[in-house]
CSV table of N, CA and C in Angstrom, one decimal:
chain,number,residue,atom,x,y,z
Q,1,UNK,N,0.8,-1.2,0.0
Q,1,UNK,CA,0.0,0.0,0.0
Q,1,UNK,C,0.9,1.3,0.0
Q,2,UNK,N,2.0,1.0,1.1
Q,2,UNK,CA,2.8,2.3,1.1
Q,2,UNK,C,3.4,2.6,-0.6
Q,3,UNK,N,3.8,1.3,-1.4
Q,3,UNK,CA,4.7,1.5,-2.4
Q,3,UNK,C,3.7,2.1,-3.0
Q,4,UNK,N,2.3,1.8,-3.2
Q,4,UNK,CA,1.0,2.5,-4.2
Q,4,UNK,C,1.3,3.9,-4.1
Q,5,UNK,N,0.9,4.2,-3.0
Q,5,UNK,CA,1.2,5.8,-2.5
Q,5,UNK,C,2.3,6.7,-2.9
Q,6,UNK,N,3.4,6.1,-3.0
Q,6,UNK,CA,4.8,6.8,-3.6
Q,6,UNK,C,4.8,6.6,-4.9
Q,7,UNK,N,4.3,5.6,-5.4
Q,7,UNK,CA,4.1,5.7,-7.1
Q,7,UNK,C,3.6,6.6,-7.5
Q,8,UNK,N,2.1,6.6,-6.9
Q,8,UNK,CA,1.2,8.0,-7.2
Q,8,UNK,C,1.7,9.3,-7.0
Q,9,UNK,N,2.4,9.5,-6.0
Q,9,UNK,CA,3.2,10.9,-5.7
Q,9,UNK,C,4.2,11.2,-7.2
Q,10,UNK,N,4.8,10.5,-6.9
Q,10,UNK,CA,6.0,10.1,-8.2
Q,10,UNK,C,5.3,10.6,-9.3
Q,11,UNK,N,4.6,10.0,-9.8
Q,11,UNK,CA,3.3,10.0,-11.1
Q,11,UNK,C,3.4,11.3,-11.1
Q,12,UNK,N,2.3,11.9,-10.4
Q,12,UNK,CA,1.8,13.4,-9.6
Q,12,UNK,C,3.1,14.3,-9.6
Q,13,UNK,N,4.3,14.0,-9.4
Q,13,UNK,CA,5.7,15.0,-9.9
Q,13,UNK,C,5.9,15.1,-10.8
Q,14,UNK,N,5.6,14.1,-11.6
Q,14,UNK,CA,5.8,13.8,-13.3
Q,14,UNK,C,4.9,14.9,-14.1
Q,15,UNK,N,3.9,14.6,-13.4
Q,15,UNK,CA,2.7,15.2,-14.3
Q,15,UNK,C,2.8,16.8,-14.3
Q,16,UNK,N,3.3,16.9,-13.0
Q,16,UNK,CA,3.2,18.9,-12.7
Q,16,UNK,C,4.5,18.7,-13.2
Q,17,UNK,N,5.9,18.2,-13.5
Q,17,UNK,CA,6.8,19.1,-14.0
Q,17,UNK,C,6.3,19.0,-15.4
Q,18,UNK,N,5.9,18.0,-16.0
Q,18,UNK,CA,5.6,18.5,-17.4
Q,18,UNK,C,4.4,19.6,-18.0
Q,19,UNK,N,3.7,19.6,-16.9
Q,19,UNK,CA,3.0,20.4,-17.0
Q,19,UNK,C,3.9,22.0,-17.1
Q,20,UNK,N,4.6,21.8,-15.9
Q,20,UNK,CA,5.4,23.5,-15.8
Q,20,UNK,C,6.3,23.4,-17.9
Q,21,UNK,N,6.6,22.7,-17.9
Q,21,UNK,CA,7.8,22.3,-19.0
Q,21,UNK,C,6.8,22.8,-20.3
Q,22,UNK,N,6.0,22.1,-20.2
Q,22,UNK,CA,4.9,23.0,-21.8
Q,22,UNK,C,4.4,24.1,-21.2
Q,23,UNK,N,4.4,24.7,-19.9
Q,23,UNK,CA,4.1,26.4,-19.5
Q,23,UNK,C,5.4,26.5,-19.9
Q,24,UNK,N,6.3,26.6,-19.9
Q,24,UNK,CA,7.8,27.2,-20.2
Q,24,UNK,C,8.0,27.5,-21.8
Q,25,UNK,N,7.2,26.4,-21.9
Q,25,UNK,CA,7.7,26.0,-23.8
Q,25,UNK,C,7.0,27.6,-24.5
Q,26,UNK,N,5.5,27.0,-24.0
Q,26,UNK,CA,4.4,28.3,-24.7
Q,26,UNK,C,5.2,29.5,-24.2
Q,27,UNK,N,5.7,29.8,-22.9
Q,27,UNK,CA,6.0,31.2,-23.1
Q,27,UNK,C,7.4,31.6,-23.5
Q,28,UNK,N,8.3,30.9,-24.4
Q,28,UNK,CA,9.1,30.7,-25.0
Q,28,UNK,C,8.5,31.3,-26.6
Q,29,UNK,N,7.7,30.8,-27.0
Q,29,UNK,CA,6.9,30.8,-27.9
Q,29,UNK,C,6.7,32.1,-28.5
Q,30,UNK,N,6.0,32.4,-27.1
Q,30,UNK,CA,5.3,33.8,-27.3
Q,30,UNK,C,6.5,34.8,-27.2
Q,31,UNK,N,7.3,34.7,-26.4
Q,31,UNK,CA,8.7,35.8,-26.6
Q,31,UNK,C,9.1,35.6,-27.6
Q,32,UNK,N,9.3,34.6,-28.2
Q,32,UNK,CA,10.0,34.8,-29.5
Q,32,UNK,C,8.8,35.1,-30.8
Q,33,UNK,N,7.6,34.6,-30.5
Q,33,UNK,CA,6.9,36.0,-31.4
Q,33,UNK,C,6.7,37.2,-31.2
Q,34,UNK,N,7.1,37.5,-29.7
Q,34,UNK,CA,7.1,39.5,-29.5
Q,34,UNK,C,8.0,40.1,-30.7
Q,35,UNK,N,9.8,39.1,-30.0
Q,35,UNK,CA,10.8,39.5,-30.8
Q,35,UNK,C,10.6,39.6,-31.8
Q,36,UNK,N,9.8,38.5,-32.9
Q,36,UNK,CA,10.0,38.5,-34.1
Q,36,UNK,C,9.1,39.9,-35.0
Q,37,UNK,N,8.0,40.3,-33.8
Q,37,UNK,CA,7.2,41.0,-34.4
Q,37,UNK,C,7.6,42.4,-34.0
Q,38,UNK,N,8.9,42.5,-33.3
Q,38,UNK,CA,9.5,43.6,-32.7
Q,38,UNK,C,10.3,44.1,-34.0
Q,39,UNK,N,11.1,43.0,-34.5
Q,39,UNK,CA,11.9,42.7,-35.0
Q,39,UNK,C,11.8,43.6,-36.5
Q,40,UNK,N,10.3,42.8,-36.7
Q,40,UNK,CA,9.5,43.6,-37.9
Q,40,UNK,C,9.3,45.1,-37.8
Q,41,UNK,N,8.6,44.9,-37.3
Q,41,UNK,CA,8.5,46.8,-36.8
Q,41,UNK,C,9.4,47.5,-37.0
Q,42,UNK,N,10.4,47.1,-36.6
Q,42,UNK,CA,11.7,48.0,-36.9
Q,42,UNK,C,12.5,48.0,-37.8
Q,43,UNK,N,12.6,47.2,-38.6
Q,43,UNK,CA,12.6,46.2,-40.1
Q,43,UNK,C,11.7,47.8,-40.9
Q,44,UNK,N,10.0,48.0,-40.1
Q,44,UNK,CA,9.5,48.8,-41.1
Q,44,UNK,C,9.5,50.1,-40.8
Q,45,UNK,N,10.2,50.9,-40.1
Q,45,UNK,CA,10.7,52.0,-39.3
Q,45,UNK,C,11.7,52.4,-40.3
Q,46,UNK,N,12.6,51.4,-39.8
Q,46,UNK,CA,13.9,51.6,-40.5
Q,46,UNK,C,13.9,51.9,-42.0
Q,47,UNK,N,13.0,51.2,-42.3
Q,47,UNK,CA,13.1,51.2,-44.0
Q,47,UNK,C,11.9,52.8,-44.6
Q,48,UNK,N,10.9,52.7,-43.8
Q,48,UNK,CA,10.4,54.4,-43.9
Q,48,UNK,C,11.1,55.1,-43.7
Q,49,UNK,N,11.6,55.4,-42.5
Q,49,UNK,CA,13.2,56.1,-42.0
Q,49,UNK,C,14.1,56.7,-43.5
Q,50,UNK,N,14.4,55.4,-44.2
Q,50,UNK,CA,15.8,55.3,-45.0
Q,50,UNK,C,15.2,56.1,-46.3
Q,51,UNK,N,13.6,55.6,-46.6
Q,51,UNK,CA,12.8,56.3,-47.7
Q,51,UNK,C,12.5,57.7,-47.6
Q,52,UNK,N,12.3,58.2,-46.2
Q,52,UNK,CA,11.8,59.6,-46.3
Q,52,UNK,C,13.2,60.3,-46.5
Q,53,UNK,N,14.1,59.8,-45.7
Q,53,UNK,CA,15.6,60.7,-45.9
Q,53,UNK,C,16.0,60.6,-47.2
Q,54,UNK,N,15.8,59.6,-48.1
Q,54,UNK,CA,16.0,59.5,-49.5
Q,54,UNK,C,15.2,60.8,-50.4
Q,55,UNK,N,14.0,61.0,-50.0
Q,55,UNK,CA,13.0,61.5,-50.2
Q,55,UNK,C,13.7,63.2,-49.6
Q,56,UNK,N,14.0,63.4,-48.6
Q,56,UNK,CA,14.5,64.7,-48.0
Q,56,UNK,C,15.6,65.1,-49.1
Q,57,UNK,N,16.3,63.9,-49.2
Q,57,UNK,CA,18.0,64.4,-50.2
Q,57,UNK,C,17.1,65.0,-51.6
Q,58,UNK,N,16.7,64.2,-52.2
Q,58,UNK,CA,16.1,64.6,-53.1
Q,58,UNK,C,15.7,66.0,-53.5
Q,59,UNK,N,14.6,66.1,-52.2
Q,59,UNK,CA,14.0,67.5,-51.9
Q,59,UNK,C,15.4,68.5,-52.2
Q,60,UNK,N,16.2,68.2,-51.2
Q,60,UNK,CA,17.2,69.2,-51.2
Q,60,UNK,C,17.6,69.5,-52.1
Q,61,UNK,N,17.9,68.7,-53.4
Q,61,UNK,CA,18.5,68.3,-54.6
Q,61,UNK,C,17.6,69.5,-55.6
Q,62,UNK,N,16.4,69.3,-55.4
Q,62,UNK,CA,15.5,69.4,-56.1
Q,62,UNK,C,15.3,71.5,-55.6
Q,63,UNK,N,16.3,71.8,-54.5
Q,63,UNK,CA,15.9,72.7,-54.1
Q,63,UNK,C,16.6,74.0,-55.1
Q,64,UNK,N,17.2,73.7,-55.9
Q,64,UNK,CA,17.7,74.6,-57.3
Q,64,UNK,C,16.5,75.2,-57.7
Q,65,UNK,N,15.5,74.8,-58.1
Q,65,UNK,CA,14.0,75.1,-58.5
Q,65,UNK,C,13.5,76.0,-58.0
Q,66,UNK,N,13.4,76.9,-58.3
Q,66,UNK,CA,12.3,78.1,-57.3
Q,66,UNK,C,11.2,77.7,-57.7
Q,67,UNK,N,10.6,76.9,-58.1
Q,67,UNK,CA,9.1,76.8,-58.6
Q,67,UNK,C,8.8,75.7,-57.6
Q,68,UNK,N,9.6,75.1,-56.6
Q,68,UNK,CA,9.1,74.0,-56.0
Q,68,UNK,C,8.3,74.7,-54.3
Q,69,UNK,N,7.4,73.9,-53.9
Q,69,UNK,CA,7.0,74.6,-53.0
Q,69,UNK,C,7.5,74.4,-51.8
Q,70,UNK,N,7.1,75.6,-51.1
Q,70,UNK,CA,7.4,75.5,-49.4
Q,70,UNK,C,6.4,74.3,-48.7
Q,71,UNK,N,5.5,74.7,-49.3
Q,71,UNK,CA,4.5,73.6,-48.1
Q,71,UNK,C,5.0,71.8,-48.2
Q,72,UNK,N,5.5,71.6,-49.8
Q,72,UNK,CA,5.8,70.1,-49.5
Q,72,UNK,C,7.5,69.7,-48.5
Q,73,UNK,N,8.1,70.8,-48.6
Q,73,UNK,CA,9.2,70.9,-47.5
Q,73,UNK,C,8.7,70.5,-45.8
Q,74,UNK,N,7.5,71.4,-45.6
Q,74,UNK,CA,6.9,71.9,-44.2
Q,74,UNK,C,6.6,70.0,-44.0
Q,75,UNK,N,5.8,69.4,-45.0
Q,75,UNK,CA,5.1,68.4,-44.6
Q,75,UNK,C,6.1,67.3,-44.5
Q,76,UNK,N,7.0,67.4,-45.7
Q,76,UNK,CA,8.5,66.6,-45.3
Q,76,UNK,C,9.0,66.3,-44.0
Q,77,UNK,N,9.1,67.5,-43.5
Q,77,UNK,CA,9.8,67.5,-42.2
Q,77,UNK,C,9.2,67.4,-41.2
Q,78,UNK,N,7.4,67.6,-41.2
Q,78,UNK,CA,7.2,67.0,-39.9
Q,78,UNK,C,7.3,65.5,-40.1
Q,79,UNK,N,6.6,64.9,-41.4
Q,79,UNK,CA,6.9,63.4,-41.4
Q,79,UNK,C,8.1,62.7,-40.8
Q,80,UNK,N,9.3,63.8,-41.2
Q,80,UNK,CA,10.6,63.1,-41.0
Q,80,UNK,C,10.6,63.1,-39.3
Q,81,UNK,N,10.3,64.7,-38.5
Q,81,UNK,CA,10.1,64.2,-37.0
Q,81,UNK,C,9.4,63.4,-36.6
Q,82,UNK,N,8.3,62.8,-37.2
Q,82,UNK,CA,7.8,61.9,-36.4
Q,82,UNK,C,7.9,60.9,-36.5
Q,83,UNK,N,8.7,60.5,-37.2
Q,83,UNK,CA,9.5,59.0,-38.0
Q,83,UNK,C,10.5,58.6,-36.8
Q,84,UNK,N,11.2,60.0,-37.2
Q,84,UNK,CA,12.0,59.8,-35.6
Q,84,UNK,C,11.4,59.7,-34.4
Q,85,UNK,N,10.3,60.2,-34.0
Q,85,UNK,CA,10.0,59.7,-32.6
Q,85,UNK,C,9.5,58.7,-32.3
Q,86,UNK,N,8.7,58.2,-33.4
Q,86,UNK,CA,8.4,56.8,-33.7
Q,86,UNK,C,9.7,55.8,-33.5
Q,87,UNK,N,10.7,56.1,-34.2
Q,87,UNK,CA,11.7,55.1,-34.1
Q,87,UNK,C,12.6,55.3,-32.5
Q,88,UNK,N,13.0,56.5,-31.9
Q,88,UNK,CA,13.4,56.6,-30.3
Q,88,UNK,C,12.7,55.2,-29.7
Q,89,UNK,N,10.9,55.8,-29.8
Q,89,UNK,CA,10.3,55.2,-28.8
Q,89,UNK,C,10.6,53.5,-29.2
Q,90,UNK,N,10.5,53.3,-30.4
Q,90,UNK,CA,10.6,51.5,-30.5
Q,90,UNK,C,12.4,51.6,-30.0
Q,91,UNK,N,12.9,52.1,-30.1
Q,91,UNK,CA,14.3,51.6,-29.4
Q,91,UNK,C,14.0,51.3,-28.0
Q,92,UNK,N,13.8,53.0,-27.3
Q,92,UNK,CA,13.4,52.5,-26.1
Q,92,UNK,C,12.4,51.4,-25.2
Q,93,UNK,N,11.0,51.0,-26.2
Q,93,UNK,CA,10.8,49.7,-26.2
Q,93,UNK,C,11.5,48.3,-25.6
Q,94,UNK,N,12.2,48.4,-26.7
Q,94,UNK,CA,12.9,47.3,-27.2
Q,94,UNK,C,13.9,47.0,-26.5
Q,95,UNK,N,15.0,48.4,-25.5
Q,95,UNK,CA,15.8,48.4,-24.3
Q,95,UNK,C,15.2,48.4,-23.3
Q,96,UNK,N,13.9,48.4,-22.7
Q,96,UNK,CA,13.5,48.7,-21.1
Q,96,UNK,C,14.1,48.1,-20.5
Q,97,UNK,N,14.2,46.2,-21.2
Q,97,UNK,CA,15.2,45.5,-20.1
Q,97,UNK,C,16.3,45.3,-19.6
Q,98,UNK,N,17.1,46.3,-20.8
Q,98,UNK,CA,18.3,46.1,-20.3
Q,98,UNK,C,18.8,47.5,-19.4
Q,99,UNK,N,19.8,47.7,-19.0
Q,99,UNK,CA,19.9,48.3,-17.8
Q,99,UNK,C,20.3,49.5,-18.2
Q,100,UNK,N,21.0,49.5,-19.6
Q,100,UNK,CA,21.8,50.5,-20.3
Q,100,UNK,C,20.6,51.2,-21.4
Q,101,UNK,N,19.1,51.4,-21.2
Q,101,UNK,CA,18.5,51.4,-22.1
Q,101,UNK,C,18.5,52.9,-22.5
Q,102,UNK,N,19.0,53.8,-20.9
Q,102,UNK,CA,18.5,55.0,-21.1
Q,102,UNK,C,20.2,55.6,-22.0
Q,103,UNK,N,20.9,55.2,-21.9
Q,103,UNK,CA,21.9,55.3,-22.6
Q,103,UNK,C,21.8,55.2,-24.0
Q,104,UNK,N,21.4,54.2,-24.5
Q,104,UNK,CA,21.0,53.6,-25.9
Q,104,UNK,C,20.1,54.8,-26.4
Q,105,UNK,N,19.2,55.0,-25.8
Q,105,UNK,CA,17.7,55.8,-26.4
Q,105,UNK,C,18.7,57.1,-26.6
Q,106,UNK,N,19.6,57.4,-25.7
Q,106,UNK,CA,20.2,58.6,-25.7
Q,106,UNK,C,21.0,59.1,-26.9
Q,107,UNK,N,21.8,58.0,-27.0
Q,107,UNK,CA,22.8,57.8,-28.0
Q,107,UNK,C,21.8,58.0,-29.3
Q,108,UNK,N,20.9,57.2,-29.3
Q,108,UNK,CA,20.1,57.6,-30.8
Q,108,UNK,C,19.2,58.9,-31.3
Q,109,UNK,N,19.2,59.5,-30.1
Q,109,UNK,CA,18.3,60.9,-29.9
Q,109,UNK,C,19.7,61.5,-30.4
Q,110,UNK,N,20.5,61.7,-29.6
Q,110,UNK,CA,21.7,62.4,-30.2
Q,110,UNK,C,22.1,62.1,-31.7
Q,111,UNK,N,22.2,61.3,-31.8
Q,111,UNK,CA,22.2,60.5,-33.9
Q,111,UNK,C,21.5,61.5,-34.8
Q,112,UNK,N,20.4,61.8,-33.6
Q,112,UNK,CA,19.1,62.8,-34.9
Q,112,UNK,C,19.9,64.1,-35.2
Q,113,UNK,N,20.3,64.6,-33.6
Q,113,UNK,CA,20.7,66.1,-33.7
Q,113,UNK,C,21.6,66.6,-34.4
């Protein structure tokens, strides 16, 4: 009878660590789809980012023209600030965890100036 009882326990250990072990698995899962969809995001940041600044050079390029207007400049540039705050904040995001994050975000704020 005693040996019944310690089988069953045994069993019952079994059962909850595999249970903990597929809780572990799934939220393994799910972090690495944050990352991957973090990953993206910034994948499409980056790549608006690289288009609007392409788009600014241009502008500039294009600024021989006196016939071009001010207002598509005005709208340029706020796009381009907000591209950037958009992109700060997914850095800082994407550092909260690490300890150096306010450094990082800093470093990239400074990049803009």
């Amino acid at each position: 009878m005693l040996m019944h009882v310690h089988e069953t326990n045994i069993q019952q250990q079994i059962q909850q660590q595999q249970q903990q072990i597929q809780q572990l698995q799934q939220q393994l899962q799910q972090q690495q789809q944050q990352q991957q969809q973090q990953q993206q995001q910034e994948h499409r940041l980056l790549r608006e980012y690289n288009e609007l600044l392409t788009e600014y050079i241009e502008f500039l390029a294009e600024q021989q023209d006196p016939n071009h207007h001010h207002r598509h400049h005005q709208e340029l540039l706020s796009e381009y600030n907000q591209l950037q705050q958009d992109y700060i904040l997914l850095m800082y995001q994407q550092n909260t965890n690490n300890n150096n994050s306010d450094r990082i975000v800093l470093n990239i704020f400074n990049g803009f100036l």
